[in-house]
Amino acid sequence: GAGTLTNSSSYTLNLGGTVAVGTLANAGTIAVTGSGAISTATANLTNTGTINLGGSGTIAGITNNAAGIVNLTTSGTITAFNNATATSTLNIIDNTVPTITTLTTTFAGNTVNYSGAAQTCIATTYSNLSLTGSGTVTCVPVAVTGNLTTSGTVAWTLTGALVVGGNLSVGSGTSVTTGGVALTVTGT
């Protein structure tokens, strides 16, 4: 469809089938389950609330705006994802990281958190990157312009040089090994 579906701030929208709309705006909570696709024009799914993605369908695009939280609990497919403000958060919880064709996470202050077991992170530039799960993580970020944080029981060996523009916090029970490559931290 070409119309607009709006979910207000105090409501929950449960989607289990295929949804086709021109624009989907969420200020409340959206729970996506099942295998149905959500098709909108690219980046016409805007979020200032919480989206819990538990389905396996394909989503054309998500723009995660002010204070928006997206929790990815399955490994579906998202064509384009934009963490568009300083208070946007993307939590990738599923152990198998979803396919995100274009992941934009460079807006200063936004956060991407990988919290599953033995995940492989998406190679891109992050503002703030958190590795908070468990097991051996495979992650080759292009750069982290803000803060890099590890917690949980993550073990990570760098395989490429990395510049962290903010601070590095290696939590108790985690390990970060440079693996013979340069790690540069320029924060305070």
Short mmCIF file of C-alpha atoms in Angstrom, two decimals:
data_model
loop_
_atom_site.label_atom_id
_atom_site.label_comp_id
_atom_site.label_asym_id
_atom_site.label_seq_id
_atom_site.Cartn_x
_atom_site.Cartn_y
_atom_site.Cartn_z
CA GLY A 1 0.00 0.00 0.00
CA ALA A 2 0.89 3.64 -0.25
CA GLY A 3 -0.81 4.99 2.89
CA THR A 4 0.50 5.85 6.35
CA LEU A 5 0.35 3.68 9.48
CA THR A 6 1.09 5.54 12.73
CA ASN A 7 1.54 3.90 16.14
CA SER A 8 1.11 6.43 18.98
CA SER A 9 3.39 6.61 22.02
CA SER A 10 1.19 4.74 24.49
CA TYR A 11 0.30 1.81 22.23
CA THR A 12 1.71 -1.50 21.04
CA LEU A 13 1.43 -2.59 17.42
CA ASN A 14 1.84 -6.36 16.92
CA LEU A 15 2.80 -7.38 13.37
CA GLY A 16 2.91 -11.07 12.47
CA GLY A 17 2.11 -11.07 8.78
CA THR A 18 3.08 -9.13 5.69
CA VAL A 19 2.66 -5.36 5.99
CA ALA A 20 2.78 -3.07 2.96
CA VAL A 21 2.49 0.68 3.66
CA GLY A 22 3.96 3.85 2.23
CA THR A 23 5.05 5.16 5.64
CA LEU A 24 5.15 3.48 9.07
CA ALA A 25 5.75 5.86 11.99
CA ASN A 26 6.27 4.46 15.49
CA ALA A 27 6.32 6.39 18.76
CA GLY A 28 5.11 3.47 20.90
CA THR A 29 6.14 -0.18 20.69
CA ILE A 30 6.13 -2.41 17.63
CA ALA A 31 6.55 -6.16 18.04
CA VAL A 32 7.35 -7.97 14.78
CA THR A 33 6.97 -11.76 14.77
CA GLY A 34 6.56 -14.35 12.04
CA SER A 35 8.02 -14.42 8.57
CA GLY A 36 6.03 -11.65 6.90
CA ALA A 37 7.88 -8.85 5.18
CA ILE A 38 7.41 -5.20 6.09
CA SER A 39 7.67 -3.21 2.90
CA THR A 40 7.86 0.56 2.98
CA ALA A 41 9.69 2.95 0.73
CA THR A 42 13.33 2.86 1.89
CA ALA A 43 13.74 4.67 5.21
CA ASN A 44 10.00 5.32 5.54
CA LEU A 45 9.77 3.28 8.74
CA THR A 46 10.63 5.91 11.33
CA ASN A 47 11.00 5.09 15.00
CA THR A 48 11.05 7.25 18.13
CA GLY A 49 9.74 4.43 20.35
CA THR A 50 10.78 0.79 20.60
CA ILE A 51 10.77 -1.82 17.85
CA ASN A 52 11.26 -5.47 18.81
CA LEU A 53 12.12 -7.34 15.61
CA GLY A 54 11.56 -11.04 16.15
CA GLY A 55 10.38 -12.04 12.69
CA SER A 56 12.35 -13.36 9.78
CA GLY A 57 10.88 -11.16 7.04
CA THR A 58 12.61 -8.46 5.03
CA ILE A 59 12.30 -4.79 5.98
CA ALA A 60 13.04 -2.19 3.31
CA GLY A 61 14.36 0.52 5.62
CA ILE A 62 14.36 1.83 9.18
CA THR A 63 15.26 5.31 10.39
CA ASN A 64 15.81 5.16 14.14
CA ASN A 65 15.23 8.70 15.43
CA ALA A 66 15.41 10.55 18.78
CA ALA A 67 15.46 8.10 21.71
CA GLY A 68 14.44 5.28 19.36
CA ILE A 69 15.42 1.74 20.37
CA VAL A 70 15.48 -1.18 17.96
CA ASN A 71 16.00 -4.68 19.38
CA LEU A 72 16.92 -7.28 16.73
CA THR A 73 16.21 -10.71 18.21
CA THR A 74 16.32 -12.72 14.97
CA SER A 75 18.44 -12.75 11.88
CA GLY A 76 16.08 -11.34 9.26
CA THR A 77 17.07 -8.88 6.53
CA ILE A 78 17.01 -5.08 6.57
CA THR A 79 17.89 -3.27 3.36
CA ALA A 80 18.83 0.05 5.02
CA PHE A 81 19.14 0.98 8.70
CA ASN A 82 19.99 4.51 9.89
CA ASN A 83 20.68 5.23 13.58
CA ALA A 84 19.93 8.87 12.86
CA THR A 85 20.30 10.78 16.15
CA ALA A 86 22.57 11.01 19.19
CA THR A 87 20.04 9.11 21.32
CA SER A 88 19.29 6.28 18.85
CA THR A 89 20.15 2.73 19.98
CA LEU A 90 20.38 -0.46 17.95
CA ASN A 91 20.62 -3.66 20.02
CA ILE A 92 21.62 -6.74 18.02
CA ILE A 93 20.69 -9.61 20.31
CA ASP A 94 20.47 -12.65 18.01
CA ASN A 95 23.64 -14.74 17.86
CA THR A 96 23.43 -14.68 14.06
CA VAL A 97 23.69 -11.02 13.13
CA PRO A 98 20.98 -10.04 10.64
CA THR A 99 21.79 -9.04 7.10
CA ILE A 100 21.77 -5.25 6.93
CA THR A 101 22.73 -4.14 3.43
CA THR A 102 23.44 -0.51 4.43
CA LEU A 103 24.06 0.23 8.12
CA THR A 104 24.52 3.94 8.91
CA THR A 105 25.67 4.52 12.49
CA THR A 106 27.90 7.58 12.16
CA PHE A 107 25.67 10.27 13.74
CA ALA A 108 27.60 11.43 16.83
CA GLY A 109 26.39 9.82 20.05
CA ASN A 110 24.26 6.96 18.72
CA THR A 111 24.99 3.44 19.97
CA VAL A 112 25.10 -0.03 18.46
CA ASN A 113 25.20 -2.84 21.01
CA TYR A 114 26.04 -6.45 20.08
CA SER A 115 24.81 -8.57 23.00
CA GLY A 116 24.59 -12.12 21.65
CA ALA A 117 27.03 -15.03 21.89
CA ALA A 118 30.04 -15.23 19.54
CA GLN A 119 28.66 -12.64 17.13
CA THR A 120 30.21 -11.25 13.97
CA CYS A 121 29.70 -7.50 13.82
CA ILE A 122 29.01 -5.58 10.65
CA ALA A 123 32.05 -3.84 9.12
CA THR A 124 31.15 -0.13 9.20
CA THR A 125 32.00 3.09 11.04
CA TYR A 126 30.30 3.31 14.44
CA SER A 127 29.76 6.29 16.72
CA ASN A 128 29.54 4.27 19.96
CA LEU A 129 30.10 0.51 19.80
CA SER A 130 29.34 -1.88 22.67
CA LEU A 131 30.21 -5.58 22.69
CA THR A 132 28.28 -6.88 25.70
CA GLY A 133 27.58 -10.53 24.99
CA SER A 134 29.67 -13.63 25.43
CA GLY A 135 32.16 -15.77 23.59
CA THR A 136 34.65 -14.95 20.89
CA VAL A 137 33.54 -11.94 18.86
CA THR A 138 34.57 -11.34 15.25
CA CYS A 139 34.53 -7.63 14.62
CA VAL A 140 36.41 -5.47 12.13
CA PRO A 141 34.90 -1.99 12.44
CA VAL A 142 36.13 0.63 9.98
CA ALA A 143 36.37 3.09 12.88
CA VAL A 144 34.70 3.99 16.18
CA THR A 145 34.34 7.77 16.33
CA GLY A 146 32.99 7.76 19.90
CA ASN A 147 33.35 5.19 22.68
CA LEU A 148 34.13 1.49 22.51
CA THR A 149 32.88 -0.63 25.44
CA THR A 150 33.11 -4.33 26.23
CA SER A 151 31.26 -6.15 29.01
CA GLY A 152 29.87 -9.58 29.73
CA THR A 153 32.35 -12.31 28.82
CA VAL A 154 33.40 -11.11 25.36
CA ALA A 155 36.79 -12.12 23.96
CA TRP A 156 37.87 -10.05 20.96
CA THR A 157 41.10 -10.12 18.97
CA LEU A 158 41.55 -7.24 16.56
CA THR A 159 42.44 -8.30 13.03
CA GLY A 160 42.77 -4.80 11.58
CA ALA A 161 44.05 -1.46 12.82
CA LEU A 162 41.40 0.52 14.72
CA VAL A 163 41.10 4.15 15.81
CA VAL A 164 38.70 4.89 18.68
CA GLY A 165 37.89 8.60 18.74
CA GLY A 166 36.42 8.49 22.25
CA ASN A 167 37.17 6.29 25.23
CA LEU A 168 37.88 2.57 25.53
CA SER A 169 36.31 0.66 28.43
CA VAL A 170 37.24 -3.02 28.75
CA GLY A 171 34.91 -4.52 31.33
CA SER A 172 35.71 -7.12 33.97
CA GLY A 173 35.50 -10.62 32.50
CA THR A 174 36.20 -9.43 28.95
CA SER A 175 39.37 -9.30 26.91
CA VAL A 176 40.55 -7.25 23.95
CA THR A 177 43.74 -8.38 22.22
CA THR A 178 45.46 -6.21 19.63
CA GLY A 179 46.58 -9.25 17.63
CA GLY A 180 49.64 -7.49 16.21
CA VAL A 181 47.70 -4.53 14.79
CA ALA A 182 47.48 -0.93 15.97
CA LEU A 183 44.76 0.16 18.40
CA THR A 184 44.68 3.94 18.85
CA VAL A 185 42.45 5.54 21.49
CA THR A 186 42.23 9.34 21.27
CA GLY A 187 39.50 10.09 23.85
CA THR A 188 39.94 11.62 27.27
#
